[in-house]
Short mmCIF file of C-alpha atoms in Angstrom, two decimals:
data_model
loop_
_atom_site.label_atom_id
_atom_site.label_comp_id
_atom_site.label_asym_id
_atom_site.label_seq_id
_atom_site.Cartn_x
_atom_site.Cartn_y
_atom_site.Cartn_z
CA MET A 187 -21.94 -14.12 3.89
CA THR A 188 -23.57 -15.85 0.55
CA GLU A 189 -24.59 -18.89 1.35
CA VAL A 190 -22.99 -22.17 -0.30
CA GLU A 191 -25.08 -24.57 -1.89
CA ALA A 192 -25.01 -27.59 -0.31
CA THR A 193 -23.33 -31.07 -2.63
CA VAL A 194 -22.60 -31.04 -5.68
CA ASP A 195 -23.56 -33.60 -8.26
CA PRO A 196 -21.62 -35.98 -6.76
CA THR A 197 -21.50 -37.85 -10.66
CA ILE A 198 -19.64 -34.63 -11.10
CA SER A 199 -16.03 -35.23 -11.77
CA PRO A 200 -12.93 -32.59 -10.31
CA ALA A 201 -11.98 -33.03 -13.54
CA LEU A 202 -15.19 -32.32 -15.86
CA ARG A 203 -15.68 -29.33 -13.07
CA ALA A 204 -12.36 -27.71 -14.18
CA GLU A 205 -13.14 -28.63 -17.58
CA ALA A 206 -17.22 -26.40 -17.55
CA LEU A 207 -15.23 -23.64 -15.67
CA GLU A 208 -12.38 -22.94 -17.68
CA SER A 209 -15.48 -22.98 -20.61
CA LEU A 210 -17.53 -20.85 -19.08
CA LEU A 211 -14.53 -18.06 -18.16
CA LEU A 212 -12.71 -18.39 -21.39
CA GLU A 213 -15.62 -18.00 -23.48
CA ARG A 214 -15.99 -14.74 -22.73
CA GLY A 215 -12.11 -13.26 -22.29
CA LEU A 216 -11.85 -13.76 -18.48
CA ILE A 217 -9.50 -16.06 -18.69
CA ASP A 218 -7.11 -17.38 -21.62
CA THR A 219 -5.37 -20.69 -22.00
CA LYS A 220 -1.64 -18.95 -22.35
CA THR A 221 -1.83 -17.98 -19.25
CA ILE A 222 -3.55 -21.64 -17.74
CA GLU A 223 -0.48 -22.83 -19.14
CA THR A 224 1.79 -20.57 -17.85
CA PHE A 225 1.21 -21.52 -14.17
CA ILE A 226 0.95 -25.23 -14.84
CA ARG A 227 4.53 -25.17 -16.69
CA THR A 228 5.59 -23.58 -14.09
CA TYR A 229 4.74 -24.64 -11.05
CA GLU A 230 6.23 -28.21 -12.78
CA THR A 231 9.02 -27.78 -13.91
CA ALA A 232 10.78 -24.12 -12.77
CA VAL A 233 9.02 -23.25 -9.23
CA GLY A 234 10.08 -26.57 -7.29
CA PRO A 235 12.09 -28.25 -4.05
CA MET A 236 15.12 -28.17 -6.20
CA ASN A 237 14.95 -24.38 -5.12
CA GLY A 238 15.26 -24.58 -2.18
CA ALA A 239 18.16 -27.19 -2.05
CA LYS A 240 20.07 -25.02 -3.66
CA VAL A 241 19.37 -22.70 -1.10
CA VAL A 242 20.39 -25.10 1.79
CA ALA A 243 23.29 -26.10 -0.46
CA LYS A 244 25.16 -22.35 -0.89
CA ALA A 245 24.85 -22.74 2.65
CA TRP A 246 25.97 -25.50 3.75
CA THR A 247 29.21 -24.36 1.66
CA ASP A 248 29.45 -20.43 2.04
CA PRO A 249 29.33 -19.70 5.75
CA GLU A 250 28.73 -15.92 4.56
CA TYR A 251 26.33 -16.71 2.68
CA LYS A 252 24.47 -18.65 5.88
CA GLN A 253 25.05 -16.68 8.35
CA HIS A 254 23.07 -14.24 5.40
CA LEU A 255 20.50 -16.63 5.21
CA LEU A 256 19.49 -17.09 9.06
CA ALA A 257 19.29 -13.12 9.21
CA ASP A 258 17.83 -11.71 6.19
CA GLY A 259 16.20 -15.08 4.38
CA THR A 260 13.54 -13.46 1.99
CA ALA A 261 17.27 -11.38 0.85
CA ALA A 262 19.38 -14.17 0.57
CA ILE A 263 16.60 -16.93 -1.05
CA ALA A 264 16.14 -13.63 -3.63
CA ALA A 265 20.08 -13.49 -3.92
CA LEU A 266 19.97 -16.42 -5.40
CA GLY A 267 16.52 -15.75 -7.64
CA PHE A 268 14.05 -17.68 -6.09
CA LYS A 269 11.39 -14.63 -4.73
CA GLY A 270 7.29 -14.59 -6.00
CA PRO A 271 4.31 -15.57 -4.25
CA GLN A 272 4.20 -17.46 -1.01
CA GLY A 273 7.14 -16.20 0.01
CA GLU A 274 7.09 -12.20 0.52
CA HIS A 275 9.33 -12.74 3.68
CA MET A 276 10.86 -15.65 4.12
CA VAL A 277 12.59 -16.32 7.47
CA VAL A 278 15.27 -19.59 7.99
CA LEU A 279 15.58 -21.84 10.39
CA GLU A 280 18.79 -24.12 11.45
CA ASN A 281 17.75 -27.82 12.24
CA THR A 282 21.26 -28.66 15.02
CA PRO A 283 21.81 -32.22 16.83
CA ASP A 284 20.47 -30.00 19.46
CA VAL A 285 17.05 -28.25 18.03
CA HIS A 286 14.83 -29.89 15.66
CA HIS A 287 12.23 -27.67 13.88
CA VAL A 288 9.18 -28.63 11.90
CA VAL A 289 6.52 -26.69 9.81
CA VAL A 290 3.35 -26.54 9.38
CA CYS A 291 -0.21 -25.19 7.77
CA THR A 292 -3.96 -26.00 10.52
CA LEU A 293 -5.66 -23.73 9.27
CA CYS A 294 -4.86 -24.22 5.73
CA SER A 295 -1.79 -25.07 4.11
CA CYS A 296 0.34 -22.51 3.27
CA TYR A 297 3.97 -22.87 2.03
CA PRO A 298 6.79 -21.35 0.44
CA TRP A 299 6.16 -21.27 -2.64
CA PRO A 300 8.95 -20.11 -3.91
CA VAL A 301 11.61 -22.69 -2.53
CA LEU A 302 9.60 -25.15 -2.69
CA GLY A 303 7.09 -25.20 -5.33
CA LEU A 304 3.72 -26.69 -4.20
CA PRO A 305 2.81 -29.00 -0.95
CA PRO A 306 3.09 -32.49 -1.04
CA SER A 307 0.28 -34.54 -0.26
CA TRP A 308 1.56 -35.49 3.13
CA TYR A 309 1.71 -31.13 4.70
CA LYS A 310 -1.71 -31.06 3.29
CA ASP A 311 -2.97 -34.52 4.98
CA PRO A 312 -5.53 -33.84 8.13
CA ALA A 313 -3.49 -36.07 10.33
CA TYR A 314 -0.79 -34.20 10.12
CA ARG A 315 -2.13 -30.74 10.44
CA ALA A 316 -3.98 -32.52 13.01
CA ARG A 317 -1.35 -34.28 14.82
CA VAL A 318 2.28 -32.43 14.68
CA VAL A 319 0.87 -29.86 16.66
CA LYS A 320 0.20 -31.95 19.10
CA GLU A 321 2.55 -35.01 18.81
CA PRO A 322 5.28 -33.79 16.97
CA ARG A 323 7.73 -36.41 18.26
CA ALA A 324 5.35 -39.17 18.02
CA VAL A 325 4.76 -37.61 13.84
CA LEU A 326 8.62 -37.68 13.38
CA ALA A 327 8.89 -41.07 14.53
CA GLU A 328 6.48 -42.42 12.52
CA TRP A 329 8.15 -40.95 9.54
CA GLY A 330 11.50 -42.36 10.91
CA THR A 331 12.71 -39.23 12.40
CA GLU A 332 13.66 -40.45 15.65
CA LEU A 333 14.90 -37.17 17.92
CA ASP A 334 17.39 -38.39 20.98
CA PRO A 335 15.09 -37.09 24.47
CA GLY A 336 17.12 -33.82 24.52
CA VAL A 337 16.32 -32.47 20.71
CA GLU A 338 14.84 -29.80 21.41
CA VAL A 339 11.74 -29.37 19.03
CA ARG A 340 10.44 -26.56 17.91
CA VAL A 341 7.12 -26.71 15.72
CA MET A 342 6.24 -24.05 14.10
CA ASP A 343 2.48 -23.05 12.80
CA SER A 344 2.33 -21.14 9.41
CA SER A 345 -0.45 -18.35 10.83
CA SER A 346 0.65 -15.46 9.07
CA GLU A 347 1.76 -14.52 5.06
CA VAL A 348 5.80 -15.36 6.89
CA ARG A 349 7.12 -18.33 5.00
CA TYR A 350 9.58 -20.78 6.73
CA LEU A 351 12.22 -22.75 4.75
CA VAL A 352 14.63 -24.90 7.51
CA LEU A 353 17.86 -25.85 6.65
CA PRO A 354 18.69 -28.92 7.19
CA GLU A 355 22.24 -30.57 9.21
CA ARG A 356 24.65 -31.42 6.83
CA PRO A 357 25.08 -35.35 6.26
CA ALA A 358 28.45 -36.78 7.74
CA GLY A 359 30.90 -38.34 5.28
CA THR A 360 29.59 -35.67 3.11
CA GLU A 361 32.84 -32.98 3.27
CA SER A 362 34.41 -33.51 -0.39
CA MET A 363 30.89 -32.85 -2.25
CA SER A 364 30.37 -29.84 -3.76
CA GLU A 365 27.56 -27.48 -4.10
CA GLU A 366 25.67 -29.19 -6.69
CA GLU A 367 26.23 -32.84 -5.46
CA LEU A 368 25.12 -31.88 -1.80
CA ALA A 369 22.44 -29.75 -4.09
CA ALA A 370 21.00 -33.30 -4.69
CA LEU A 371 20.70 -35.02 -1.88
CA VAL A 372 18.28 -32.19 0.07
CA THR A 373 15.23 -33.72 -0.01
CA ARG A 374 11.77 -31.50 -0.12
CA ASP A 375 10.65 -33.62 3.15
CA SER A 376 14.30 -32.26 5.31
CA MET A 377 13.28 -28.38 4.35
CA VAL A 378 10.05 -28.78 5.88
CA GLY A 379 11.88 -30.39 9.39
CA VAL A 380 9.83 -33.60 9.59
CA THR A 381 12.96 -35.88 8.05
CA LYS A 382 16.67 -35.08 7.96
CA VAL A 383 18.82 -35.53 4.98
CA LEU A 384 20.88 -38.42 4.88
CA ALA A 385 24.30 -39.19 3.47
CA PRO A 386 24.93 -40.82 0.53
CA MET B 180 -14.26 -19.07 13.12
CA ASP B 181 -14.69 -21.83 13.74
CA GLY B 182 -14.71 -25.37 10.53
CA VAL B 183 -13.33 -28.02 9.54
CA HIS B 184 -10.11 -25.94 8.22
CA ASP B 185 -9.03 -25.57 11.82
CA MET B 186 -7.71 -28.61 12.61
CA GLY B 187 -4.61 -28.01 14.57
CA GLY B 188 -5.13 -30.87 17.68
CA LYS B 189 -8.55 -32.56 16.57
CA ALA B 190 -9.31 -35.43 17.72
CA GLU B 191 -11.49 -36.55 14.31
CA HIS B 192 -7.81 -35.94 12.32
CA PHE B 193 -5.80 -37.69 14.56
CA GLY B 194 -4.81 -41.28 12.20
CA PRO B 195 -1.95 -42.63 10.51
CA LEU B 196 0.37 -40.74 8.31
CA PRO B 197 0.30 -40.73 4.12
CA THR B 198 3.89 -42.31 2.74
CA ILE B 199 5.64 -39.77 1.82
CA ASP B 200 6.61 -40.06 -1.29
CA PRO B 201 9.83 -38.47 -2.81
CA GLN B 202 8.89 -38.40 -6.78
CA GLU B 203 4.83 -37.17 -5.99
CA PRO B 204 4.50 -35.43 -8.95
CA VAL B 205 3.51 -31.58 -8.60
CA PHE B 206 -0.09 -32.54 -10.41
CA HIS B 207 -1.65 -36.29 -10.38
CA ALA B 208 -4.06 -35.74 -12.74
CA GLU B 209 -3.47 -32.72 -15.61
CA TRP B 210 -6.87 -30.98 -13.72
CA GLU B 211 -5.69 -31.05 -11.09
CA GLY B 212 -2.62 -28.28 -12.98
CA LYS B 213 -6.31 -26.16 -14.28
CA ALA B 214 -7.87 -26.66 -11.46
CA PHE B 215 -4.55 -24.99 -9.62
CA ALA B 216 -4.46 -22.51 -12.37
CA LEU B 217 -8.11 -21.31 -12.25
CA ALA B 218 -8.97 -21.07 -9.23
CA LEU B 219 -5.35 -18.01 -8.94
CA LEU B 220 -7.33 -16.47 -11.76
CA ALA B 221 -10.75 -16.43 -10.23
CA ASN B 222 -9.24 -15.32 -7.03
CA ARG B 223 -8.03 -12.51 -10.07
CA VAL B 224 -11.20 -12.00 -12.32
CA SER B 225 -13.57 -11.77 -9.78
CA GLY B 226 -11.42 -9.42 -7.22
CA ALA B 227 -11.01 -10.89 -4.56
CA ASN B 228 -7.44 -11.27 -2.48
CA LEU B 229 -5.75 -14.08 -0.65
CA HIS B 230 -7.38 -13.04 2.51
CA ALA B 231 -10.78 -14.42 0.53
CA PHE B 232 -9.91 -16.95 -1.11
CA ARG B 233 -8.74 -18.64 1.92
CA HIS B 234 -12.20 -17.72 3.31
CA ALA B 235 -14.22 -18.84 -0.11
CA ILE B 236 -12.24 -22.50 1.10
CA GLU B 237 -13.41 -22.33 4.40
CA ARG B 238 -16.95 -21.86 3.13
CA VAL B 239 -16.91 -24.60 1.47
CA PRO B 240 -18.49 -27.77 2.74
CA GLU B 241 -17.21 -30.19 5.39
CA PRO B 242 -17.85 -33.11 2.72
CA GLU B 243 -16.05 -31.21 -0.48
CA TYR B 244 -13.53 -30.31 1.84
CA LEU B 245 -12.02 -33.19 2.69
CA SER B 246 -13.27 -35.15 -0.74
CA GLY B 247 -9.41 -32.17 -1.60
CA TYR B 248 -6.51 -29.88 -1.97
CA TYR B 249 -7.85 -28.99 -5.38
CA GLU B 250 -10.94 -30.26 -5.02
CA ARG B 251 -11.40 -27.38 -2.66
CA TRP B 252 -9.87 -24.79 -5.17
CA LEU B 253 -12.28 -25.90 -7.24
CA ALA B 254 -15.00 -25.05 -4.59
CA SER B 255 -13.90 -21.91 -4.15
CA ALA B 256 -13.07 -20.71 -6.95
CA GLU B 257 -16.75 -21.36 -7.94
CA ILE B 258 -17.58 -19.18 -4.22
CA LEU B 259 -15.78 -16.42 -5.50
CA LEU B 260 -17.37 -15.74 -8.39
CA VAL B 261 -20.82 -16.25 -7.96
CA ASP B 262 -20.02 -13.80 -5.03
CA SER B 263 -18.81 -11.05 -7.72
CA GLY B 264 -21.65 -12.26 -10.06
CA ILE B 265 -19.24 -12.71 -12.34
CA LEU B 266 -20.98 -16.67 -12.98
CA ALA B 267 -24.74 -17.19 -11.33
CA PRO B 268 -25.24 -19.90 -9.46
CA GLY B 269 -25.33 -23.07 -10.50
CA ALA B 270 -24.21 -22.02 -14.05
CA VAL B 271 -20.83 -24.90 -13.36
CA ALA B 272 -23.58 -27.46 -12.51
CA ALA B 273 -25.34 -27.12 -15.71
CA ARG B 274 -22.50 -26.43 -18.69
CA ALA B 275 -20.54 -29.71 -16.82
CA GLU B 276 -24.15 -31.06 -17.73
CA ASN B 277 -24.23 -30.12 -21.19
CA LEU B 278 -20.14 -30.74 -21.28
CA ARG B 279 -21.79 -34.47 -20.78
CA GLY B 280 -23.79 -34.79 -23.78
CA GLY B 281 -27.06 -33.11 -20.76
CA ARG B 282 -29.38 -30.55 -22.48
CA VAL B 283 -30.10 -28.39 -19.62
CA GLU B 284 -30.64 -24.94 -19.50
CA GLU B 285 -28.10 -22.88 -18.45
CA PRO B 286 -28.37 -19.31 -16.35
CA ALA B 287 -28.39 -16.31 -17.93
CA VAL B 288 -25.13 -14.42 -16.83
CA PRO B 289 -25.16 -11.90 -13.99
CA GLU B 290 -24.72 -8.32 -13.73
CA PRO B 291 -21.10 -8.40 -11.46
CA HIS B 292 -20.43 -6.39 -8.67
CA LYS B 293 -16.93 -6.83 -7.83
CA PRO B 294 -15.61 -6.56 -4.27
CA THR B 295 -14.32 -2.66 -4.00
CA MET B 296 -11.73 -2.63 -1.23
CA PRO B 297 -8.11 0.02 -1.77
CA SER B 298 -5.52 -1.38 -1.34
CA GLY B 299 -1.82 -0.56 0.42
CA GLY B 300 0.44 -1.40 -2.54
CA GLY B 301 1.02 -5.41 -3.90
CA GLY B 302 1.54 -8.34 -2.13
CA ASN B 303 0.59 -8.26 2.00
CA LEU B 304 3.90 -6.88 3.47
CA ARG B 305 2.47 -3.18 5.31
CA THR B 306 4.45 0.55 6.82
CA VAL B 307 2.73 1.11 10.31
CA GLU B 308 2.88 4.35 11.75
CA GLU B 309 2.06 3.44 15.94
CA SER B 310 5.01 1.91 17.47
CA PRO B 311 4.36 -2.30 18.26
CA ALA B 312 2.20 -2.45 21.59
CA PHE B 313 5.28 -5.36 22.26
CA ALA B 314 8.57 -6.25 21.87
CA VAL B 315 10.48 -9.90 21.95
CA GLY B 316 9.89 -11.51 26.05
CA ASP B 317 6.55 -10.40 26.74
CA ALA B 318 4.19 -12.41 27.36
CA VAL B 319 0.90 -12.32 25.87
CA THR B 320 -2.57 -13.90 25.56
CA THR B 321 -4.34 -14.85 23.38
CA ARG B 322 -8.15 -13.31 22.56
CA THR B 323 -10.61 -16.11 23.76
CA SER B 324 -13.86 -14.73 21.23
CA VAL B 325 -14.33 -16.56 18.65
CA PRO B 326 -15.35 -14.60 15.22
CA SER B 327 -18.06 -16.03 12.66
CA THR B 328 -15.81 -14.09 10.24
CA HIS B 329 -12.07 -15.20 9.28
CA ASP B 330 -9.71 -15.00 10.93
CA ARG B 331 -5.99 -16.52 12.23
CA LEU B 332 -5.81 -17.84 15.15
CA PRO B 333 -5.95 -21.52 15.42
CA SER B 334 -8.93 -22.47 17.77
CA TYR B 335 -5.84 -24.91 19.91
CA ALA B 336 -4.48 -21.74 21.11
CA ARG B 337 -7.45 -19.31 21.91
CA GLY B 338 -7.33 -17.82 25.29
CA ARG B 339 -3.45 -19.19 26.08
CA THR B 340 -0.34 -17.28 27.16
CA GLY B 341 2.79 -17.55 25.30
CA THR B 342 6.32 -15.19 24.79
CA VAL B 343 7.28 -12.95 21.72
CA THR B 344 9.77 -14.61 20.08
CA ALA B 345 9.63 -11.52 16.88
CA VAL B 346 7.99 -8.85 15.62
CA GLN B 347 7.85 -9.70 12.16
CA PRO B 348 6.71 -7.03 10.09
CA ALA B 349 3.77 -5.49 10.38
CA GLN B 350 1.08 -7.40 7.13
CA VAL B 351 -2.71 -6.87 6.06
CA LEU B 352 -5.37 -7.85 8.75
CA PRO B 353 -6.79 -11.34 7.07
CA ASP B 354 -10.27 -11.01 9.46
CA THR B 355 -10.82 -7.16 7.32
CA ALA B 356 -9.38 -8.78 4.22
CA ALA B 357 -10.71 -11.35 3.41
CA HIS B 358 -14.25 -8.98 3.75
CA PHE B 359 -13.09 -6.47 1.51
CA VAL B 360 -13.90 -4.08 4.53
CA GLY B 361 -10.75 -2.88 4.53
CA GLU B 362 -6.32 -4.22 4.84
CA ASN B 363 -6.24 -2.28 7.86
CA PRO B 364 -2.63 -3.95 8.68
CA GLN B 365 -1.44 -4.50 11.92
CA HIS B 366 1.87 -5.51 13.39
CA VAL B 367 2.39 -8.95 14.22
CA TYR B 368 4.02 -11.25 16.61
CA ALA B 369 6.02 -14.50 16.92
CA VAL B 370 4.55 -16.12 19.96
CA GLU B 371 5.97 -19.56 21.39
CA PHE B 372 3.52 -20.97 23.52
CA ALA B 373 4.89 -24.41 26.06
CA ALA B 374 3.04 -27.78 24.52
CA HIS B 375 2.35 -28.27 28.60
CA GLU B 376 0.01 -23.98 28.10
CA LEU B 377 -1.95 -25.57 24.82
CA TRP B 378 -2.25 -29.40 26.28
CA GLY B 379 -2.11 -29.73 29.33
CA GLU B 380 0.62 -31.56 31.70
CA ASP B 381 0.80 -34.42 30.01
CA ALA B 382 1.75 -33.03 26.61
CA GLU B 383 5.55 -34.22 24.66
CA PRO B 384 7.24 -31.02 25.65
CA PHE B 385 7.97 -29.30 22.70
CA THR B 386 7.52 -25.42 22.24
CA LEU B 387 5.08 -24.32 19.69
CA THR B 388 5.28 -20.88 17.00
CA LEU B 389 2.14 -18.66 15.34
CA ASP B 390 2.27 -15.66 13.90
CA LEU B 391 -0.39 -13.31 15.40
CA TYR B 392 -1.69 -10.23 14.34
CA GLU B 393 -1.67 -7.73 17.15
CA SER B 394 -4.80 -7.54 18.07
CA TYR B 395 -5.16 -11.23 18.71
CA LEU B 396 -2.89 -10.60 21.57
CA GLU B 397 -3.56 -8.58 24.99
CA LYS B 398 -0.80 -8.63 27.94
CA ALA B 399 -0.54 -11.12 30.09
#
């Protein structure tokens, strides 16, 4: 193993450090600006929780699709056009009035990119990574998700290349809503299992 | 391996949770997007792989690791590029100094020595000829040994007994792939542990599932 430099110059900001790294690789033709831009724009605009929300809304309105989704998450998600890095093998977990799943990655921040995009700050936060595997009910309650004592809590710590998507409960009073309207209700956080989807 | 990255259950991180901001932007500043793209590209340019990238993040010194997510991505990009001889140690710092008007000599470009490891294809899912050693319903115990190299068994689950709930697709073994000594694909199992097995009798009631590589497990 290479010895790692113990410290970086604290006066070099991350922005300057990124610029320096970029210029070193650009001038040798090892990378190009267009690819960098494409990566950034893709995850800013095309790949994000709106994809997962479409999956959830379809599962809520189409029982056959839901069955497919729970049996073979990877194929059912790919059928809507969502696949790629960090989504090689998808497992979808259904939250019900009796069972509540919540997902974490304690060793890094593994996250199902094709359906949820890049992880939000709270998912990468040391407090979340440390606490949710030891006191999930306390963590959920702190974020306003109170679970009845009878609810079975299942925590999934993403330690291999399997990626998890939570299928949250469809809120009551949404029976007349269209798939598109439902998708707009589905939050990122409910698809990780830290919150529930609320009725409008 | 032990390290700051292994955060599950660690008391020193038991602080208040951050606020959830549903409107949080993907990147909070322009440099974060750049760091994201550069880290992925550094991985490619240095001939590394996903596991080597994760291991590079684990090798980022603790204060820097804790300074932020894209901060540690930037640091790990540099580690991979220096490891493979694409960049000289200190090259980024020297360039940064010069970009802000300094005049320091930049180190010479080194002779590249990218890792070479045969790959069984794209991604990390593989086919394994041998039958899985464990089946759904089997009781299994995780290993207690602590490698000094990359692995994916969190410390809170070392030497614990759980039940196999699913046989996942076989996958490249991170332990060896991270060090470029081979993909060694293995069967992977979803193993469910009772909270009291992990945290003692006073634990909140819940179950916890990890996806674990076959060599991490033995029959209980």
